[in-house]
Amino acid sequence: MAAEIHSRPQTARPVLLNKIEGHSDAVNAAVLIPKEDGVITVSEDRTIRVWLKRDSGQYWPSIYHTVSSPCSCMSYHHDSRRIFIGQDNGAVVEFLISEDFNKMNHVKTYPAHQNRVSDMVFSLESEWVVSTGHDKSVSWMCTQSGSMLGRHYFTAWASCLQYDHETQHAFVGDYSGQITLLKLEKQTYSTITTLKGHEGSIGTLWWDPVQRLLFSGASDHSVIMWDIGGRKGRTLLLQGHHERVQSLRYLQLTRQLVSCSADGGIAVWNMDTQREEAPQWLDSDSCQKCEQPFFWNIKQMWDTKTLGLRQHHCRKCGKAVCGKCSSKRSTFPIMGFEFPVRVCDACFDTIKEEDRTPLATFHEGKHNIAHMDMDPSRGLMVTCGSDRIVKIWDMTQVVGCSLATGFSPR
């Protein structure tokens, strides 16, 4: 598990405050209600539930509503108490929650997709609901009229979404491992760029509109930070998980990134430090250290009467090397490698002991984490997953006591 990466003891760790049980199927999303001791959950069991903390310290549902199809995702806007639920049948349903969180009224049903809704964002500024689905599309609909404004199709399932309200840019991750940046307008759109860097399907995205940073997590167990605002194509690779990354949150105040994976791993990355980009892997027909041929280099193998070697790559310099010239392993946190990775012998000798100081901490959530939400103002985190359990955590020891200064999430 991710918690075993570093042998040194860790005293600061997430504190489990509550466990919410009662769902009969996987819980696909859970959000904390700001300024309330409450949680909203949606599940494969077709229920939408609002849980409020009682005097006993336990959470009990104040709203228990069943819809016609399994609930796959949700977007909750606290100021207006509007909640949008994505369903397995492709529909998006809007409800209005009462001030006392004891009643929920149906507002509209949007025919957003032909297949399961994978993610969505509600924008109060534009009165749009933007959603992605397994019908390989992203759609944006007007919440005032209920009409479809536009749709764009991809070559793979559209799996996750982030939306910048100010510029009306949408970031869409898909199962091919690509992230597409779209400029959405009424009745039209334009494709700005496509981000390629992951070797597996994109599982989660998080957009920070202040620093203009995009974070992505994927089934290749890695997280990538894309510096969109820098306009120089700068990317940072973060590797510390041992399973697919399924949820992300960036905390602006403390400059920390929290990521959760399918094996229950919770990682807290220090992003307030100087980091280096991992190099691109170089191509070569022979080892760039000892010049021995790789096994596909038939000509050099014939000329030198030697057997070809398997190609590897040094994670620090990116050179193509053979196994003999890259026999060492080392962590290199400044480049995002929090567990030992292959480096060539020359690079290994340049890595000092202080270069191996971890820039992330790893913790065990002890359940499959399919979705996570945080309230930075209170230092709270909620996780949920396929085990049907919802967990509420105190994260103040892990992400810093400065969270209790009144900072509120966007």
Phi, psi and omega in degrees: 000163183298331183292348184263006183296316182251133183280340183292145182291147178241118182273324180275121182209161177300140179251121180286119182265317183211151170240130178251120180236157179145342177287148180260002178207180184303139175266116187271338179203146176215133178232145175279138177275118181302139176064015178225150171274072185211156180223139174251133180232149171230147192217162172296342179280010175075015182253147168246123184231136172251117183256128176244143181283128181266176180298335179287349184092354180263156178262131178231145183289124173269338173229131178225101185237133180252134178249180190280344186218154178307141182269122186259332182196171177206161173225121184244128177249109191290319184299323179262353182056033177264136180231135181243128184245124173271141185239165181292335180275002177097352181275152170244126183246132179255135176232158174243123182267138181291162183298328180270005177059032179246358182212150181219125183249138178290135180251301182210158169239127183253127177279072192283322187218167177264356182211185186310134175278125185264330180197161179200158176221134173259130178248111178291327182299316181259354185055047177242151164242119182255132184217156175240156183212170178283001171274015176067031183225160165243134180232152173228131187233148179278124181281346178279315181263340184078007184267155177284129179264323181190164180208143176228136182256146177246176178271352180222168176307132172275115193258331183204166192208143165224152187221132176263110186296323186291316184259354182059037174264136177246135174254121183238120175266147181227176185286350177277352180096007180259155174238123182254131177259120182242144170259115184263136175222170178295124176070358181208174179199168174218143178273120183275307181196169175235128181262125181235128181191333179276152177255013178211175183297144180282126182258334185200150177227152172216130182248128174255106185287344182282305179271356181055055177244137175248132177245137180228141175238147188217175180287352174278012175074007186247162173240140176236135171259124180253119180275086183290319182292332180289339178056025180241006179072021182286131178228146176238130180264134179236117181235116179202346179273156178247005175217176184297139180274126190239353178202146183220149169212132175255129181260109186297319187295315184260000180054050178234147177247129177252126179231144181232145184235171186294337180271009180090002180290134175241118181247139175240112186260133174277108180261001179266052181209160180284118179243159180245147175288138172290139184287156171290142178286132182272151177260141178200154177268352179214161181301129183278009174249303183257354177068016174287144185288148170278164194294343178269355182273076186300318184298311181292325177298319180292316183294322184262357181055045179233158175279144179287152182252161177281143181271136172232177177224138173283127181288342183270320181250344177083001183288149175280121186224160176273172181296324182293325182273000178222053184278351185262157175230144179204148167283156176206073188303329182299337177257006176096000183266099183269353173233160186300131178232165182290129172226152178289160185299325181293317179291325179301321181290340181270348182276118180274165182298323179291338177290344181266004178297125184297144175246017178210155172242151185233137186223165185246117178276346177058032166194158176299123181257103179272333182207149180217146175223150181228148170243094185299331182295334180247357182068030182255148175224142174239137178233152178209165182187199186288347179278004176072010182253140174249130181239137177249128187240147167267116184254007187297327179290333187271317186257006173103140181290345182294351178294336184275027183260008176099006177294133180242146182292155181290000000 
